[in-house]
Amino acid sequence: MAFRKSVVAIVAALAAIPALAAEPLKIGMVLPMSGPFAAYGKQIENGARLYLKQNGDTLAGRKVELIVKDDTGIAPEISKRAAQELVVKDKVDILAGFGLTPSAFAAAPVSKEAKKPMIVMNAAASAITTKSDYILRVSHTLPQITAPVAEWAAKNKIRKVYTLVADFGPGQDAEAQFKKTFTAGGGEIVGEVRTPVKNPDFAPFLQKIKDVKPDAVFLFVPPGEQTIAFMKGFAERDLAKAGIRVIATGDLTEEDILDAVGDNALGIINSLQYSEVHDSPENKAYVQAYYKAYPKDRPNYMSVSGYDGMQLIAKTLEKTGGDASGDKFVAAAKGMSWVSPRGKIAIDAQTRDIVQTIYIRKVEKVAGKLQNVEFDKVVDLRDPGKQ
Amino acid sequence: MTVIFDGIASGMLLFLISVGLSVTLGLMNFVNLAHGAFAMLGGYVCVTLLNRAGVPFLASLPVAALATALVGVVLERTLYRRLYAATHLDQVLFSIGLVFMSIAGAHYFFGAQQQPMVLPQFLQGQINLPGLDIGIYRLFLVVLSLAIAYGLNRLVRGTRFGAQLRAAVDNPRAARGIGINVERIFTLTFALGTALAGLGGALGVEMLGLDPSFPVKYIVYFLIVVAVGGSGNIMGSLVASLILGVVDVAGKYYVPQIGAFVIYAVMVVMLIVRPQGLFGRRAAR
């Protein structure tokens, strides 16, 4: 009897090990899937799902389940509720996504209290990672993509710049960082304006810029219709012929928007971490796989963030043996580095923010398609907003 | 000078996208908050024709207007008609519901992204005069708006149809009594309002952009124009659009810090001075 009992116990114990390891890993994504920023959510989800498609949906022995919740864009209360539901009701192991800064700020306390890792895949305000010790970022920070283009401008005979930013958090951040880096490089700000976030017509602002005649305009408005409206107005008024250039952060010329801006985008100088035509074998494979999976969309930096977010989860779980509990996961993720479609990237061990190369690009036509062609870069850049 | 011209052009765009609302809300006394949804439909028809079928821009404009009018007629026959006698609150709720349905529909069919739109060569660029830069597309909008305003005003004030319409709105029973086909008049007028919405939407894509949130984004502007102009008055809408456009652009040019607020301040002041709107009639009810 005793023998039989112990056999049962051993069998039970053996059975329990794979059962524990095979417990599914739930990843809850909070993304804008409807509303004005629905394209963000779609791209991020595309990227995340692409990684799982390529690598099988089992990470470190645990089957992965993605749960996507729509927070409709700038609606912090919905983002927070979605994160809470994911943690309490769906019992997710990891929170991920977050298209916009207000959404990440709203969910940070949830991650902090529940001690759940929170992977930020787009929201770009510098301060986000300071709001919870469990936040890791795989996208970029706004200062990180603003400083390089400001530095480039100061070094390349652009002396006088007029800044035009939309009057909201990210716009003010971009304006502050641009001014700081550009004036430190010897440049001069000859005018600045903050435009309403819902702005149907740029005519008066463009006319003012034309009258002031700066060497360049630094632009930061919510990517999408405003970029399009600005560039159309810019072309209509012949500002380029008046010798005025446009410099911007690269999210304004990302691939999803470029087609809608059309040829007016040609010549915009911008800085960002990813371009569809980034020249590396990893990116070629990524772009090919992306078009195969989503023939109607163009891969952009947000899709790559979704992809890299999954990559970070996979690599970290390998290190922890499948353990996704907050403290262990974050400790293992710190300092992690790998080669992404955008180039080499790493997670900063102190700030849990991303360290990456930012490229200076110019919008050009490549094989009949508008692309951001890289021509300069700042290697291994940490978030300047935290210095 | 350029600032004034831009203001006029901006005002004309306001006029174009809101004049349809002066027709449905003002002339028919129906609180049609779904106006923006019809404008969006016109925009999508225009963009689809341009980009997928290669139809020239000028040809796609009347098609956009007609297609929108057609949808307008169908909706009028099936849904709107039932609510003519309903309270304004019911009308508001109903048309807001339509707006949300249209947003979901546009999202389903076209996706969330901005629709690309390229104007034909001859509408691009600027004419440069000393001290005045005239955007060609803006000039085109100004001319077109004036033509539409003139035509509409003639239609409402100077034709038999206009007289029948005014009679049908003011007193449907008496109008029926003297042999006016009120239902038909209303259907036609609603078609006209939606056609104008569709045309305005198609013309506005270039400057306002086009995505599924269009109807809610610009509803405030439509309503401001109709409120300031006085409902039901085409000339009122035109003058109101002009004033608002010029003030808005000049405000943003000279005092950009508060520029975005100027348009609302003007509206408030105007409504205090003339609660009926610039050319408004006393409410019939």
XYZ file of C-alpha atoms in Angstrom:
672
model
C 0.000 0.000 0.000
C 2.766 2.361 0.988
C 4.492 1.640 -2.281
C 1.396 2.276 -4.244
C 0.801 5.535 -2.397
C 4.240 6.825 -3.138
C 3.898 5.908 -6.823
C 0.712 7.878 -6.954
C 2.450 10.745 -5.239
C 5.348 10.658 -7.684
C 3.056 10.474 -10.682
C 1.005 13.325 -9.307
C 4.126 15.358 -8.696
C 5.414 14.671 -12.196
C 2.092 15.595 -13.675
C 2.108 18.809 -11.722
C 5.368 20.113 -13.230
C 4.252 20.304 -16.844
C 0.874 21.490 -15.662
C 2.555 24.441 -13.956
C 4.808 25.176 -16.895
C 1.975 24.831 -19.381
C -0.234 27.321 -17.626
C -0.999 29.858 -20.350
C 0.700 33.223 -20.277
C -1.896 35.944 -20.561
C -0.822 39.248 -22.052
C -3.378 42.036 -21.799
C -3.007 44.799 -24.344
C -4.626 48.202 -23.862
C -4.745 49.882 -27.263
C -6.754 52.472 -29.163
C -8.633 50.199 -31.570
C -11.343 52.721 -32.474
C -11.524 56.498 -32.649
C -8.990 58.877 -34.148
C -5.975 56.804 -33.123
C -7.279 53.403 -34.209
C -4.423 53.102 -36.700
C -1.976 53.055 -33.758
C -3.711 50.128 -32.145
C -3.922 48.236 -35.393
C -0.213 48.627 -36.157
C 0.895 47.653 -32.649
C -1.366 44.616 -32.599
C -0.184 43.649 -36.087
C 3.423 43.711 -34.926
C 2.753 41.726 -31.765
C 0.751 39.081 -33.576
C 3.350 38.832 -36.310
C 5.985 37.866 -33.761
C 3.768 35.152 -32.324
C 2.945 33.933 -35.806
C 6.621 33.625 -36.705
C 7.803 32.100 -33.459
C 4.872 29.945 -32.495
C 2.527 31.076 -29.778
C 4.468 29.332 -27.032
C 7.026 31.417 -25.131
C 9.346 29.611 -22.684
C 6.988 26.647 -22.601
C 3.897 28.700 -21.887
C 1.138 29.112 -24.401
C 0.495 32.790 -25.048
C -2.929 34.319 -25.007
C -3.301 37.922 -26.205
C -6.263 39.855 -24.887
C -6.779 43.216 -26.588
C -8.900 45.929 -24.967
C -9.931 49.080 -26.782
C -9.392 52.364 -24.924
C -10.590 54.554 -27.854
C -7.591 56.910 -27.813
C -7.188 59.806 -25.397
C -9.477 58.559 -22.636
C -7.444 57.931 -19.470
C -10.413 56.679 -17.467
C -11.151 53.996 -20.066
C -7.484 52.989 -20.253
C -7.362 52.644 -16.506
C -10.535 50.612 -16.349
C -9.290 48.368 -19.137
C -6.022 47.748 -17.293
C -7.898 47.023 -14.062
C -10.220 44.591 -15.783
C -7.315 42.835 -17.405
C -5.570 42.390 -14.073
C -8.556 41.563 -11.895
C -10.938 39.760 -14.202
C -8.774 38.258 -16.912
C -5.843 37.673 -14.523
C -3.214 38.668 -17.072
C 0.466 38.209 -16.288
C 1.685 41.163 -18.307
C 0.157 44.473 -19.370
C 1.205 45.832 -22.746
C 0.303 48.292 -25.481
C -0.546 51.920 -24.560
C -0.818 53.998 -27.691
C -0.819 57.419 -26.090
C 0.736 59.077 -23.075
C -2.493 59.709 -21.105
C -3.311 56.027 -21.419
C 0.082 54.933 -20.071
C -0.097 57.422 -17.199
C -3.555 56.162 -16.267
C -2.510 52.502 -16.251
C 0.799 52.994 -14.401
C -0.739 52.873 -10.896
C -2.491 49.612 -11.786
C 0.815 48.034 -12.768
C 2.460 49.410 -9.647
C -0.162 48.094 -7.261
C -0.631 44.712 -8.921
C 3.139 44.368 -9.499
C 2.558 43.452 -13.124
C 5.145 44.141 -15.803
C 3.854 46.852 -18.145
C 5.372 47.056 -21.605
C 4.868 50.469 -23.193
C 4.707 50.127 -26.970
C 4.187 53.692 -28.088
C 3.290 56.317 -25.454
C 6.248 58.689 -25.570
C 6.299 61.155 -22.668
C 9.659 60.864 -20.945
C 8.236 60.577 -17.430
C 6.128 57.460 -18.029
C 8.726 54.956 -16.824
C 9.074 56.814 -13.526
C 5.436 56.185 -12.636
C 5.829 52.511 -11.805
C 8.864 50.311 -11.216
C 7.336 47.676 -13.464
C 7.206 49.740 -16.649
C 9.504 48.852 -19.529
C 9.487 50.809 -22.782
C 10.243 49.413 -26.240
C 9.156 52.379 -28.368
C 10.874 55.759 -27.904
C 10.589 58.926 -25.855
C 9.712 62.225 -27.421
C 12.953 63.952 -26.326
C 14.826 60.966 -27.732
C 13.499 61.554 -31.240
C 13.537 65.366 -30.968
C 17.092 66.017 -29.817
C 18.819 64.338 -32.802
C 17.050 66.430 -35.434
C 17.715 69.600 -33.411
C 21.380 68.723 -33.190
C 21.508 67.923 -36.879
C 19.886 71.251 -37.754
C 22.318 73.231 -35.622
C 25.264 71.485 -37.274
C 23.971 71.911 -40.810
C 23.763 75.657 -41.297
C 20.185 76.005 -40.119
C 20.451 79.111 -37.946
C 16.950 80.444 -37.476
C 14.060 78.168 -36.672
C 10.388 78.865 -36.144
C 8.724 76.247 -33.975
C 5.118 75.213 -34.514
C 3.717 72.645 -32.121
C 0.224 71.575 -31.214
C -0.791 72.807 -27.780
C -0.832 69.519 -25.859
C 1.588 67.575 -23.666
C 3.737 65.925 -26.329
C 3.819 69.171 -28.343
C 5.114 71.133 -25.383
C 7.694 68.415 -24.632
C 8.915 68.426 -28.218
C 9.103 72.227 -28.233
C 11.088 72.322 -24.979
C 13.561 69.655 -26.068
C 14.032 71.178 -29.498
C 14.697 74.637 -28.085
C 17.127 73.261 -25.517
C 19.219 71.223 -27.949
C 19.035 73.660 -30.837
C 20.026 76.774 -28.894
C 22.791 74.821 -27.136
C 24.102 74.067 -30.641
C 24.184 77.765 -31.480
C 20.842 78.087 -33.240
C 18.254 80.784 -32.729
C 14.490 80.443 -32.265
C 12.921 83.301 -34.222
C 9.344 82.564 -33.436
C 7.155 80.019 -31.788
C 3.503 79.215 -31.855
C 1.300 76.632 -30.230
C -1.682 75.743 -32.359
C -4.973 74.335 -31.080
C -5.022 70.535 -31.061
C -8.169 70.563 -33.188
C -7.092 72.970 -35.855
C -8.833 72.947 -39.192
C -6.702 75.524 -40.998
C -3.008 76.356 -40.801
C -3.253 79.310 -43.191
C -2.653 82.109 -40.659
C 0.277 80.337 -38.999
C 1.873 79.485 -42.327
C 1.499 83.057 -43.528
C 3.179 84.307 -40.372
C 6.045 81.900 -40.922
C 6.379 83.053 -44.499
C 6.570 86.657 -43.315
C 9.198 85.893 -40.666
C 11.343 83.885 -43.143
C 13.189 81.434 -40.906
C 15.658 78.855 -42.275
C 13.360 76.082 -41.140
C 10.158 75.283 -39.294
C 10.252 72.714 -36.537
C 6.921 70.913 -36.599
C 5.182 68.759 -34.052
C 1.442 68.156 -34.364
C -0.569 64.978 -33.772
C 0.460 62.714 -36.647
C -2.284 62.336 -39.219
C -4.679 64.921 -40.574
C -2.786 67.866 -39.080
C 0.499 66.842 -40.636
C -1.294 66.456 -43.932
C -3.023 69.823 -43.619
C 0.219 71.540 -42.637
C 2.223 70.086 -45.496
C -0.496 70.886 -48.019
C -0.593 74.464 -46.846
C 3.193 74.604 -46.835
C 3.300 73.544 -50.468
C 0.382 75.747 -51.495
C 2.089 78.831 -50.118
C 5.408 77.985 -51.779
C 7.271 78.144 -48.494
C 9.842 75.704 -49.803
C 10.598 78.083 -52.664
C 11.026 80.862 -50.126
C 13.914 78.777 -48.781
C 12.154 77.442 -45.693
C 12.663 73.796 -44.786
C 10.593 71.531 -42.592
C 12.210 69.579 -39.801
C 10.186 67.331 -37.574
C 10.127 64.276 -35.404
C 9.833 61.167 -37.549
C 6.437 60.129 -36.279
C 5.017 62.849 -38.521
C 6.320 61.134 -41.631
C 5.775 57.521 -40.665
C 4.749 55.117 -43.393
C 1.018 55.012 -42.604
C 0.727 58.778 -43.053
C 3.190 59.344 -45.888
C 0.866 58.130 -48.622
C -1.840 60.518 -47.494
C 0.561 63.476 -47.291
C 1.698 62.673 -50.809
C 4.513 64.392 -52.652
C 4.258 67.425 -50.389
C 6.250 65.407 -47.871
C 9.307 65.226 -50.113
C 12.359 66.734 -48.460
C 11.160 66.790 -44.832
C 14.116 66.141 -42.525
C 13.161 64.096 -39.494
C 14.511 61.736 -36.882
C 13.119 58.405 -35.711
C 14.218 54.905 -34.780
C 12.609 52.959 -37.610
C 12.080 53.280 -41.344
C 10.559 50.757 -43.723
C 13.698 51.041 -45.861
C 16.163 50.618 -42.995
C 18.978 48.631 -44.573
C 19.526 45.447 -42.570
C 18.793 41.765 -43.116
C 16.563 41.736 -40.025
C 14.426 44.531 -41.422
C 14.217 43.021 -44.899
C 12.887 39.816 -43.373
C 10.508 41.795 -41.169
C 9.092 43.909 -43.986
C 8.613 40.843 -46.165
C 6.838 38.942 -43.424
C 4.714 41.975 -42.598
C 3.434 42.446 -46.128
C 2.715 38.755 -46.340
C 0.649 38.855 -43.153
C -1.019 42.251 -43.737
C -0.956 43.065 -47.455
C -3.052 46.212 -46.975
C -0.855 47.948 -44.389
C 2.662 49.348 -44.449
C 4.957 48.416 -41.559
C 5.789 51.439 -39.419
C 7.588 52.163 -36.145
C 4.533 51.274 -34.088
C 4.268 47.811 -35.595
C 7.956 47.316 -34.809
C 7.321 48.343 -31.200
C 4.581 45.733 -30.949
C 6.949 43.178 -32.444
C 9.806 44.125 -30.130
C 7.513 44.142 -27.123
C 6.749 40.464 -27.766
C 10.417 39.867 -28.381
C 11.270 41.395 -25.009
C 8.669 39.223 -23.290
C 9.984 36.101 -25.020
C 13.622 36.775 -24.155
C 12.872 37.712 -20.571
C 10.736 34.630 -19.976
C 13.518 32.450 -21.333
C 15.781 33.966 -18.706
C 13.309 33.550 -15.853
C 12.194 30.081 -16.955
C 8.684 31.223 -17.729
C 8.201 33.232 -14.543
C 6.359 36.477 -15.346
C 5.937 37.795 -11.784
C 6.660 41.500 -11.640
C 9.933 41.783 -9.730
C 11.621 38.799 -11.345
C 10.510 39.762 -14.813
C 11.654 43.373 -14.587
C 14.993 42.407 -13.023
C 15.633 39.984 -15.871
C 14.521 42.477 -18.524
C 16.858 45.230 -17.329
C 19.883 45.523 -19.559
C 18.448 43.084 -22.107
C 19.657 43.796 -25.624
C 18.846 42.358 -29.024
C 18.778 43.172 -32.715
C 15.414 44.511 -33.797
C 14.270 45.331 -37.335
C 15.271 48.911 -36.448
C 18.827 47.940 -35.438
C 20.438 47.136 -32.098
C 18.340 48.060 -29.071
C 18.639 47.619 -25.307
C 16.644 48.233 -22.147
C 18.380 50.781 -19.895
C 19.113 49.046 -16.578
C 18.485 52.229 -14.560
C 15.505 53.882 -16.218
C 13.930 50.806 -17.898
C 13.675 53.005 -20.965
C 14.907 52.038 -24.381
C 18.426 52.726 -25.645
C 18.584 52.817 -29.420
C 20.030 54.403 -32.511
C 18.048 57.339 -33.849
C 18.382 57.967 -37.565
C 18.203 61.275 -39.369
C 16.143 60.744 -42.478
C 14.836 62.619 -45.463
C 11.588 61.841 -47.246
C 12.361 60.645 -50.758
C 10.792 58.489 -53.433
C 12.136 54.948 -53.485
C 10.791 52.782 -56.307
C 7.760 55.039 -56.663
C 6.918 54.954 -52.944
C 7.531 57.707 -50.406
C 10.079 56.551 -47.862
C 12.197 57.893 -45.036
C 15.733 57.452 -46.302
C 18.315 57.385 -43.533
C 21.455 59.455 -44.030
C 22.828 60.119 -40.558
C 22.443 58.668 -37.076
C 22.998 59.075 -33.374
C 24.106 55.734 -31.958
C 22.910 54.218 -28.665
C 20.959 57.230 -27.531
C 19.476 57.216 -24.030
C 16.399 59.297 -23.265
C 17.691 62.904 -23.065
C 14.563 63.849 -21.143
C 15.916 62.097 -18.049
C 19.271 63.879 -17.969
C -4.055 91.556 -47.445
C -3.155 87.899 -47.676
C -4.541 87.405 -44.194
C -7.867 88.904 -45.223
C -8.020 86.763 -48.332
C -7.232 83.639 -46.321
C -9.924 84.632 -43.871
C -12.455 85.012 -46.648
C -11.471 81.656 -48.124
C -11.591 79.973 -44.740
C -15.021 81.495 -44.194
C -16.177 80.215 -47.561
C -15.131 76.729 -46.622
C -17.156 77.087 -43.433
C -20.055 78.251 -45.538
C -19.764 75.349 -47.959
C -19.765 72.682 -45.298
C -22.541 74.265 -43.256
C -24.943 75.659 -45.855
C -26.573 72.256 -46.203
C -27.360 72.443 -42.513
C -28.987 75.847 -42.952
C -31.249 74.118 -45.440
C -32.233 71.111 -43.320
C -32.093 72.710 -39.896
C -33.032 76.193 -40.891
C -35.530 75.792 -43.694
C -37.069 72.494 -42.629
C -36.796 73.116 -38.905
C -35.287 69.678 -38.346
C -32.370 69.431 -35.917
C -30.166 67.387 -38.188
C -26.938 66.828 -36.287
C -26.098 64.075 -38.771
C -25.171 66.759 -41.254
C -21.491 65.988 -40.772
C -22.135 62.335 -41.554
C -23.521 63.304 -44.958
C -20.551 65.580 -45.525
C -18.241 62.709 -44.668
C -20.076 60.458 -47.093
C -19.544 63.007 -49.857
C -15.879 63.159 -48.937
C -15.474 59.397 -49.126
C -17.326 59.169 -52.437
C -15.087 61.873 -53.878
C -11.860 60.338 -52.568
C -12.820 56.843 -53.694
C -13.657 58.048 -57.183
C -10.408 59.978 -57.383
C -8.079 57.342 -56.031
C -9.626 54.045 -57.077
C -11.494 54.890 -60.270
C -9.311 57.717 -61.532
C -12.234 60.094 -62.065
C -11.109 63.741 -62.435
C -11.653 65.941 -59.390
C -14.177 68.314 -60.931
C -16.255 65.398 -62.224
C -16.216 63.649 -58.878
C -17.749 66.668 -57.106
C -21.243 66.431 -58.631
C -21.157 62.655 -58.250
C -20.356 63.063 -54.562
C -23.240 65.510 -54.196
C -25.675 63.262 -56.089
C -24.672 60.083 -54.288
C -25.072 61.804 -50.936
C -28.436 63.205 -51.983
C -29.540 59.732 -52.982
C -28.660 58.332 -49.572
C -30.334 61.376 -48.064
C -33.564 60.663 -49.961
C -33.575 57.030 -48.881
C -33.062 57.987 -45.256
C -35.645 60.751 -45.501
C -38.258 58.371 -46.918
C -37.567 55.668 -44.360
C -36.498 57.448 -41.185
C -36.422 61.246 -41.130
C -40.021 61.541 -42.313
C -41.302 59.908 -39.142
C -39.658 62.553 -36.999
C -40.788 65.812 -38.617
C -43.502 66.223 -36.051
C -41.386 64.901 -33.175
C -39.814 67.106 -30.529
C -36.376 68.593 -31.094
C -34.920 66.321 -28.440
C -36.073 63.240 -30.345
C -34.586 64.661 -33.509
C -31.277 65.342 -31.769
C -31.095 61.839 -30.318
C -32.005 60.263 -33.627
C -29.496 62.210 -35.681
C -26.714 61.712 -33.125
C -27.405 57.994 -33.383
C -26.990 58.258 -37.142
C -23.663 60.009 -36.591
C -22.316 57.159 -34.489
C -23.516 54.621 -37.028
C -21.829 56.532 -39.812
C -18.562 56.662 -37.859
C -18.612 52.916 -37.299
C -19.540 52.345 -40.940
C -16.753 54.541 -42.282
C -14.320 52.840 -39.957
C -15.394 49.428 -41.197
C -15.194 50.240 -44.882
C -12.279 52.657 -45.063
C -10.232 52.081 -41.923
C -9.158 54.674 -39.409
C -6.478 56.313 -41.480
C -6.595 59.640 -43.254
C -7.659 59.454 -46.878
C -5.103 60.733 -49.371
C -6.269 63.414 -51.762
C -4.325 65.102 -54.516
C -5.790 68.090 -56.292
C -5.389 68.446 -60.043
C -2.450 70.612 -61.118
C -4.540 73.607 -62.112
C -5.986 73.956 -58.610
C -2.644 73.825 -56.850
C -0.272 76.619 -55.990
C -0.691 80.336 -55.620
C -1.130 83.446 -57.678
C 1.313 86.036 -56.410
C 0.310 89.661 -56.655
C 2.235 92.424 -54.926
C 1.262 92.217 -51.262
C -1.247 89.462 -51.872
C -0.808 85.732 -52.293
C -3.907 83.975 -53.531
C -4.145 80.210 -53.151
C -5.800 78.910 -56.293
C -7.879 76.294 -54.504
C -9.006 78.910 -52.007
C -10.024 81.185 -54.835
C -11.936 78.285 -56.365
C -13.784 77.785 -53.068
C -14.676 81.471 -52.861
C -16.099 81.576 -56.370
C -18.003 78.344 -55.903
C -19.494 79.449 -52.571
C -20.680 82.738 -53.999
C -22.321 80.898 -56.880
C -24.013 78.453 -54.526
C -25.155 81.209 -52.192
C -26.611 83.167 -55.085
C -28.327 80.131 -56.559
C -29.805 79.014 -53.267
C -31.032 82.442 -52.384
C -32.761 82.710 -55.739
C -34.253 79.268 -55.237
C -35.694 79.984 -51.820
C -36.740 83.612 -52.303
C -37.534 83.841 -55.969
C -39.059 80.608 -57.202
C -42.314 78.782 -56.908
C -40.537 75.894 -55.219
C -39.096 78.245 -52.606
C -42.489 79.716 -51.881
C -44.030 76.269 -51.570
C -41.248 75.216 -49.242
C -41.666 78.214 -46.976
C -45.379 77.607 -46.871
C -44.910 73.899 -46.174
C -42.622 74.586 -43.223
C -44.611 77.404 -41.696
C -47.982 75.760 -41.915
C -48.103 72.275 -43.387
C -51.851 71.913 -42.995
C -52.697 75.077 -44.848
C -50.101 74.204 -47.488
C -51.742 70.841 -48.061
C -55.073 72.576 -48.202
C -54.060 74.699 -51.156
C -52.725 71.663 -53.011
C -49.023 71.709 -52.226
C -47.481 68.228 -52.053
C -45.744 68.782 -48.723
C -44.125 65.321 -48.593
C -42.533 65.783 -51.984
C -41.336 69.282 -51.149
C -39.727 68.018 -47.963
C -38.046 65.115 -49.707
C -36.649 67.409 -52.369
C -35.460 69.934 -49.829
C -33.822 67.269 -47.742
C -32.133 65.941 -50.868
C -30.883 69.445 -51.560
C -29.520 69.805 -48.031
C -27.705 66.485 -48.151
C -26.392 67.168 -51.648
C -24.870 70.386 -50.345
C -23.461 68.506 -47.378
C -21.892 65.963 -49.725
C -20.468 68.671 -51.942
C -19.082 70.560 -48.967
C -17.550 67.380 -47.601
C -15.905 66.595 -50.927
C -14.528 70.118 -51.227
C -13.395 70.137 -47.619
C -11.234 67.011 -47.758
C -8.310 68.999 -49.111
C -8.272 71.365 -46.158
C -9.922 69.463 -43.319
C -8.753 65.925 -43.966
C -11.055 62.923 -43.944
C -11.308 60.094 -41.454
C -14.190 58.404 -39.641
C -14.289 61.001 -36.862
C -15.093 63.798 -39.343
C -18.789 64.228 -38.362
C -18.051 64.915 -34.706
C -14.889 66.902 -35.282
C -16.469 69.659 -37.284
C -20.008 69.663 -35.939
C -19.160 72.632 -33.734
C -18.232 74.729 -36.741
C -21.402 73.842 -38.634
C -23.488 74.790 -35.655
C -21.639 78.036 -34.991
C -22.252 79.198 -38.540
C -25.935 78.359 -38.434
C -26.361 79.888 -34.989
C -24.614 83.128 -35.884
C -26.158 83.390 -39.326
C -29.674 82.805 -38.178
C -31.242 79.551 -39.152
C -32.924 79.243 -42.476
C -31.244 82.184 -44.055
C -28.711 81.514 -46.798
C -27.358 85.057 -46.889
C -27.107 85.004 -43.112
C -24.957 81.890 -43.284
C -22.777 83.478 -45.922
C -22.190 86.671 -43.972
C -21.681 84.754 -40.730
C -19.142 82.459 -42.392
C -17.276 85.448 -43.790
C -17.107 87.246 -40.474
C -16.101 84.099 -38.581
C -13.514 83.109 -41.169
C -11.817 86.494 -41.276
C -11.882 86.933 -37.513
C -10.586 83.402 -36.966
C -7.671 83.721 -39.383
C -6.755 87.247 -38.312
C -6.923 86.203 -34.669
C -4.597 83.302 -35.242
C -2.207 85.473 -37.237
C -1.966 88.443 -34.903
C -2.623 86.934 -31.487
C -1.803 83.233 -31.846
C -1.822 82.752 -28.068
C -5.577 83.192 -27.893
C -6.315 82.817 -31.607
C -8.289 79.627 -31.337
C -10.655 81.194 -28.851
C -11.527 84.249 -30.918
C -14.113 82.456 -33.045
C -16.054 81.419 -29.947
C -15.816 84.888 -28.419
C -17.245 86.388 -31.601
C -20.072 83.879 -31.546
C -20.935 84.696 -27.965
C -20.913 88.428 -28.580
C -23.014 88.123 -31.716
C -25.580 85.941 -30.018
C -25.859 88.370 -27.120
C -26.460 91.236 -29.513
C -28.753 89.304 -31.846
C -30.106 86.123 -30.233
C -31.939 85.207 -33.450
C -28.736 85.267 -35.438
C -27.701 87.946 -37.881
C -30.620 87.586 -40.251
C -32.768 85.264 -38.203
C -36.507 85.356 -38.124
C -38.368 85.038 -34.872
C -38.912 81.361 -34.226
C -42.136 80.204 -35.838
C -43.167 78.099 -32.888
